[in-house]
PDB file of C-alpha atoms in Angstrom:
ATOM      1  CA  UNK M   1     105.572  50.759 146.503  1.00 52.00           C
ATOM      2  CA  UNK M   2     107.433  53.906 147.071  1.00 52.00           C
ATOM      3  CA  UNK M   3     104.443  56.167 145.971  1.00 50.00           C
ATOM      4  CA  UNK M   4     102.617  53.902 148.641  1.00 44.00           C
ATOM      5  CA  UNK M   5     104.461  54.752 151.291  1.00 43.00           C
ATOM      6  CA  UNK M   6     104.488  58.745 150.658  1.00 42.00           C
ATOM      7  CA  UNK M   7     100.937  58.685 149.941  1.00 40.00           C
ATOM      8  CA  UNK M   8     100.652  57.191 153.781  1.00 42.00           C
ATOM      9  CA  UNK M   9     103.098  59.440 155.061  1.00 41.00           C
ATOM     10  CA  UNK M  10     101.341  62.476 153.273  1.00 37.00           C
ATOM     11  CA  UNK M  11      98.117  61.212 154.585  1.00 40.00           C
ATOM     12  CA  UNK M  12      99.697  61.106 158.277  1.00 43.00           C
ATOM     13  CA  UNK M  13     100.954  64.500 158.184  1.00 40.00           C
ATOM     14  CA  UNK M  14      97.629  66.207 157.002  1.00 38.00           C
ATOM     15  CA  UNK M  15      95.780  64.489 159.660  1.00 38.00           C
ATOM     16  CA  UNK M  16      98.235  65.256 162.327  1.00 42.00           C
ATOM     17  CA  UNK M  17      97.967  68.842 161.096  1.00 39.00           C
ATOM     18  CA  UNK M  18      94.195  68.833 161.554  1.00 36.00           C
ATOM     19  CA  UNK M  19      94.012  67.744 164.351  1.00 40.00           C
ATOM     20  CA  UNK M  20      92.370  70.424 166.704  1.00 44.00           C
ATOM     21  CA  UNK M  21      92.952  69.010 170.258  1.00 48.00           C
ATOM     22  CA  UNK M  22      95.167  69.705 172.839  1.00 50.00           C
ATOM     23  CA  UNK M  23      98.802  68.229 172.386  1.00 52.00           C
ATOM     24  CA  UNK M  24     101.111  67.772 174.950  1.00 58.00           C
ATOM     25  CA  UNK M  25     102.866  70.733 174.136  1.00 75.00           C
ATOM     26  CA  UNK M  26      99.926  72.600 174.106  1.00 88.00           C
ATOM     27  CA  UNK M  27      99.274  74.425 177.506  1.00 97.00           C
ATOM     28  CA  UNK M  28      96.995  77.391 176.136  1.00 96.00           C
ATOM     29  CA  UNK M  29      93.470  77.429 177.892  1.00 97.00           C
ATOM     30  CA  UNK M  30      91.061  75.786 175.000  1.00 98.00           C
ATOM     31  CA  UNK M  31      88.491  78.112 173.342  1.00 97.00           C
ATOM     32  CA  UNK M  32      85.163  78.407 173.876  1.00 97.00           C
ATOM     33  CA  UNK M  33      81.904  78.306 170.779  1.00 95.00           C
ATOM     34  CA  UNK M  34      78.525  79.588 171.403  1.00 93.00           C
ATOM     35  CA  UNK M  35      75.201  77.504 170.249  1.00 87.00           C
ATOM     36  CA  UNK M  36      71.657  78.573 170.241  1.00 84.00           C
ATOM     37  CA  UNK M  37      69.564  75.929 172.509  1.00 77.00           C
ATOM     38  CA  UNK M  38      65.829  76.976 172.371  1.00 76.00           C
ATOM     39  CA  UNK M  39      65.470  80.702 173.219  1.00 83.00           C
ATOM     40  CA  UNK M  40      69.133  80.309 174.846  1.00 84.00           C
ATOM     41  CA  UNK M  41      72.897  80.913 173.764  1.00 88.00           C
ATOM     42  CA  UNK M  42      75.101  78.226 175.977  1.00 90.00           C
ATOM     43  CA  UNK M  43      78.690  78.766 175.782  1.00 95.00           C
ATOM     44  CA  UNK M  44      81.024  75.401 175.401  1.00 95.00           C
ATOM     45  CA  UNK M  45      84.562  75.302 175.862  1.00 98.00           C
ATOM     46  CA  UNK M  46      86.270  72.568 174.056  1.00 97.00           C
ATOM     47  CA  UNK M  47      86.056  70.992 170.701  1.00 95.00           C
ATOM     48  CA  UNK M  48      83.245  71.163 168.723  1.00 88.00           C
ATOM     49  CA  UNK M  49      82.652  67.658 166.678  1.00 89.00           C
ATOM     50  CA  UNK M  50      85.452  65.793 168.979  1.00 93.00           C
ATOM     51  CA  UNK M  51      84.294  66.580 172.707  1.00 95.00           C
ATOM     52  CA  UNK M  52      83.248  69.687 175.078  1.00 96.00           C
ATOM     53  CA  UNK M  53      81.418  71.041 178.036  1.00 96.00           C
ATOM     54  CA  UNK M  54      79.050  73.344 179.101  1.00 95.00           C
ATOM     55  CA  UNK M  55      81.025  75.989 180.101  1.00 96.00           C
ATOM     56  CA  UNK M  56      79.401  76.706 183.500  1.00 92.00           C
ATOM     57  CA  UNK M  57      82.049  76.447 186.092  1.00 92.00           C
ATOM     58  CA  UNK M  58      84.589  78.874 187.854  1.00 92.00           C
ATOM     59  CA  UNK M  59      87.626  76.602 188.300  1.00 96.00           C
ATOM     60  CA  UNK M  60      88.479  77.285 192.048  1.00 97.00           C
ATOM     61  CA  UNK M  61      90.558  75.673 193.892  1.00 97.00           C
ATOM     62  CA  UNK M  62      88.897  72.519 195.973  1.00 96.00           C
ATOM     63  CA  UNK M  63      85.254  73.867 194.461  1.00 96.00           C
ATOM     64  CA  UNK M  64      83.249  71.407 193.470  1.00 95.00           C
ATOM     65  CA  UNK M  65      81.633  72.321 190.166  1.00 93.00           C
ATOM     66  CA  UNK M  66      79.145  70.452 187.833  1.00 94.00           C
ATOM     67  CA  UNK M  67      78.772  70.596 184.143  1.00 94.00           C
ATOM     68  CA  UNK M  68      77.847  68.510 181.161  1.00 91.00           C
ATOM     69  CA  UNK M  69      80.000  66.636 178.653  1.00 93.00           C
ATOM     70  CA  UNK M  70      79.631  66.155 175.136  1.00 90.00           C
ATOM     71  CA  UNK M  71      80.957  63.750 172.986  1.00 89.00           C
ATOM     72  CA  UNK M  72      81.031  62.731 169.096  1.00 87.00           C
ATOM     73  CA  UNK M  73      81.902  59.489 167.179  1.00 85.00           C
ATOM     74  CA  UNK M  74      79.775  57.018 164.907  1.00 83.00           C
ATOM     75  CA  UNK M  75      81.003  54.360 167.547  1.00 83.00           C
ATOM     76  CA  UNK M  76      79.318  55.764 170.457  1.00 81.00           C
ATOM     77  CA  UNK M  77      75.958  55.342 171.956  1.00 73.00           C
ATOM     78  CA  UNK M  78      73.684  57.118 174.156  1.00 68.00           C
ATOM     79  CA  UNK M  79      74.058  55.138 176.595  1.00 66.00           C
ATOM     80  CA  UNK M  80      77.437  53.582 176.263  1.00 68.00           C
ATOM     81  CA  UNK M  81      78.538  50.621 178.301  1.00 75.00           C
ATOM     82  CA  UNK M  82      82.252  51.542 179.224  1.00 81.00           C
ATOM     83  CA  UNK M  83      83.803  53.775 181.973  1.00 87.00           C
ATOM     84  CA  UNK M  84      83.683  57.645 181.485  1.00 91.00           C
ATOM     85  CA  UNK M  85      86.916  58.571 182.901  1.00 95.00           C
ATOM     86  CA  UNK M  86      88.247  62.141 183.268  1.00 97.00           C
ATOM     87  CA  UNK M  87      91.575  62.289 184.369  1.00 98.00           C
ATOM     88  CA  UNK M  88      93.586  65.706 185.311  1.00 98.00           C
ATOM     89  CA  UNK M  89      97.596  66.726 184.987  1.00 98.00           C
ATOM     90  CA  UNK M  90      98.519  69.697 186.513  1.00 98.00           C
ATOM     91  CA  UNK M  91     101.359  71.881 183.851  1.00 97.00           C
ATOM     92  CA  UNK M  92     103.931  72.473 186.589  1.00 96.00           C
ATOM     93  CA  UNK M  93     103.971  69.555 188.878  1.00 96.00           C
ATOM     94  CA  UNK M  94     102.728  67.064 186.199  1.00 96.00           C
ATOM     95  CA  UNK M  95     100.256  65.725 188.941  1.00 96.00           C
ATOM     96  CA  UNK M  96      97.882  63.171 187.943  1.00 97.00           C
ATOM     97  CA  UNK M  97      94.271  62.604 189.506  1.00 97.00           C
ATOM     98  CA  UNK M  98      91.397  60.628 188.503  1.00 97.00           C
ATOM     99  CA  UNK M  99      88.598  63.446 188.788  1.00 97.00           C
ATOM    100  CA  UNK M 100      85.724  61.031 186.709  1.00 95.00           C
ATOM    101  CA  UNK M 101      85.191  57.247 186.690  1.00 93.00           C
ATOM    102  CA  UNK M 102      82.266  55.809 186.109  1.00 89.00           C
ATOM    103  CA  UNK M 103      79.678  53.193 184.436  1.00 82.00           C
ATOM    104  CA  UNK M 104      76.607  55.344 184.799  1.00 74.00           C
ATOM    105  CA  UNK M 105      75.774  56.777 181.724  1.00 73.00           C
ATOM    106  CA  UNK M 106      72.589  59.592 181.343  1.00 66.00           C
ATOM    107  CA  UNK M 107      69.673  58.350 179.777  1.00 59.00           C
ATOM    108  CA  UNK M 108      67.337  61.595 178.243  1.00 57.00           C
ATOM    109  CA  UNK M 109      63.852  61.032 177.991  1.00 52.00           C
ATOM    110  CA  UNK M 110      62.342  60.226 174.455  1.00 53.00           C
ATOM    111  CA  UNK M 111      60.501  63.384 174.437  1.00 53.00           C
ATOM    112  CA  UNK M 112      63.372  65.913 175.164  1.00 51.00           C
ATOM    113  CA  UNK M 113      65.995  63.981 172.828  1.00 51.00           C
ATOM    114  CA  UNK M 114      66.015  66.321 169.735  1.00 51.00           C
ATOM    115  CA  UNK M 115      64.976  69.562 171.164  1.00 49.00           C
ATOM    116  CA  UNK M 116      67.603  69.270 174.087  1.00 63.00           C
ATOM    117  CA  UNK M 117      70.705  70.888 174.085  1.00 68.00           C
ATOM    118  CA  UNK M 118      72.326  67.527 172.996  1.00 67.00           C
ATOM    119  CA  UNK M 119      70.377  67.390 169.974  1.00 68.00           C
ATOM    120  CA  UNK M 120      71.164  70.762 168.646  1.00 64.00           C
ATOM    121  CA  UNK M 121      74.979  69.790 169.096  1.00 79.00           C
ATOM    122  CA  UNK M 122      74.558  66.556 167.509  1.00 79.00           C
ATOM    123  CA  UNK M 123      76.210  65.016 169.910  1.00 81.00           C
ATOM    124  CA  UNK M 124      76.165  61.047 170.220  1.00 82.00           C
ATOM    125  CA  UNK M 125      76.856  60.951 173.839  1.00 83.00           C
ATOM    126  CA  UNK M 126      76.756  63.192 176.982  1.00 84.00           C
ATOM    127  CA  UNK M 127      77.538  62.997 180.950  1.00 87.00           C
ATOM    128  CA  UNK M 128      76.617  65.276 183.909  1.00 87.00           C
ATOM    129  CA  UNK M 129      79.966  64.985 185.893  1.00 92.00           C
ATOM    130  CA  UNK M 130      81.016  67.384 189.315  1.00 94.00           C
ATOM    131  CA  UNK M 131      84.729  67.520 190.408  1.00 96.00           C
ATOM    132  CA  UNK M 132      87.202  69.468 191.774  1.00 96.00           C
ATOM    133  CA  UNK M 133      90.717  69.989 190.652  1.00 97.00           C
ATOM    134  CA  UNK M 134      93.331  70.457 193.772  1.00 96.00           C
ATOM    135  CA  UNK M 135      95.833  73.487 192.647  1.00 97.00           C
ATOM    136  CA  UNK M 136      95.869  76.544 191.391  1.00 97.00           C
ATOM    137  CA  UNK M 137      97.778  76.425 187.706  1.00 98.00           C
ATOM    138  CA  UNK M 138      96.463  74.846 184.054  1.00 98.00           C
ATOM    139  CA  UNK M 139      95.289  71.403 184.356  1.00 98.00           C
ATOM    140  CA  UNK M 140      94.749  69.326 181.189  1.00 98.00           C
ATOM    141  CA  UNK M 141      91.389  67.560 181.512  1.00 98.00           C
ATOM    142  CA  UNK M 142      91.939  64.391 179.184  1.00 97.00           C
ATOM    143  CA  UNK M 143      88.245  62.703 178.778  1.00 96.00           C
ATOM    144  CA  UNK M 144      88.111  59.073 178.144  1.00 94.00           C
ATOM    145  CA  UNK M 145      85.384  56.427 177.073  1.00 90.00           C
ATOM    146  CA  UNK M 146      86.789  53.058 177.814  1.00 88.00           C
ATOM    147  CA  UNK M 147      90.390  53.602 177.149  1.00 87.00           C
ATOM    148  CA  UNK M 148      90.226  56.031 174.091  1.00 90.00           C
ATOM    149  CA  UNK M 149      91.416  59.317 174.545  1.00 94.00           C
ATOM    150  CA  UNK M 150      88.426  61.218 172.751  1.00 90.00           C
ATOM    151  CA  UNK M 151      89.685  64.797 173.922  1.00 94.00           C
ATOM    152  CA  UNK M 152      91.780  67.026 175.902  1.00 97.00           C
ATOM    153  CA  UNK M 153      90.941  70.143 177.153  1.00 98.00           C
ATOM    154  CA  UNK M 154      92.737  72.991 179.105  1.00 98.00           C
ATOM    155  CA  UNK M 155      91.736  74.904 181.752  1.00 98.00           C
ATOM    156  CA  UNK M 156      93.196  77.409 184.281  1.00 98.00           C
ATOM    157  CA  UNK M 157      92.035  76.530 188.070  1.00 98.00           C
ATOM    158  CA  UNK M 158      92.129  79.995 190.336  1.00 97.00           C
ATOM    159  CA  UNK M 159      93.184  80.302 193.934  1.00 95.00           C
TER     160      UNK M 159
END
């Protein structure tokens, strides 16, 4: 029983250690990765495997900007039936908005499937999504399918 129990605890801590996402301690602006797309390099910032973006916007304040999400996990489709939600906390005033929520999944066309940027991720899902985030500061972009946390992300919004 007692080497049960420590082989469960040992288990916990090396996942918790491997764990590459943001924590709530963690305020550092994620890192970005580079993949080759066709005859193109695209630059993601997040997590590669776990959940990321295109990393195509200048996070303004109150500028809108658009960009494409990117998510892994056996359990998802590509079309997925729950609610994308994004959700934003500001560091210093620990404000909370609702940037994403929505049931309306992209659907790629059969022909551009595997030779589209999705494909050379090996991602199982993705979303176009525009937003805006309110303040100037880092802002914590926490990305949600349904009510499962797949990712957080860090980013600093600019004046």
């Amino acid at each position: 029983m007692k080497k049960n129990i420590i082989c469960i605890f040992l288990i916990g801590i090396l996942v918790g250690c491997s764990e590459q996402t943001v924590t709530e301690e963690n305020w550092e602006v994620s890192p970005t990765f580079t993949i080759k797309s066709g005859d193109r390099e695209r630059e993601l910032r997040g997590y590669k495997s776990e959940v990321a973006f295109l990393d195509t916007m200048d996070f303004l304040v109150d500028k809108a900007g658009k960009t494409r999400w990117f998510f892994w996990g056996e359990e998802l489709e590509e079309v997925n039936e729950e609610h994308f939600k994004l959700i934003g906390i500001h560091k210093n005033t620990g404000e909370e908005k609702t940037l994403i929520d929505s049931k309306g999944w992209e659907v790629v066309s059969q022909n551009y499937k595997e030779t589209g940027i999705k494909g050379v991720l090996g991602a199982q899902s993705s979303q176009h999504t525009m937003f805006t985030l309110p303040t100037a500061g880092l802002w914590r972009l926490n990305a949600y399918i349904s009510d499962k946390l797949y990712g957080s992300i860090v980013v600093e919004v600019e004046e």
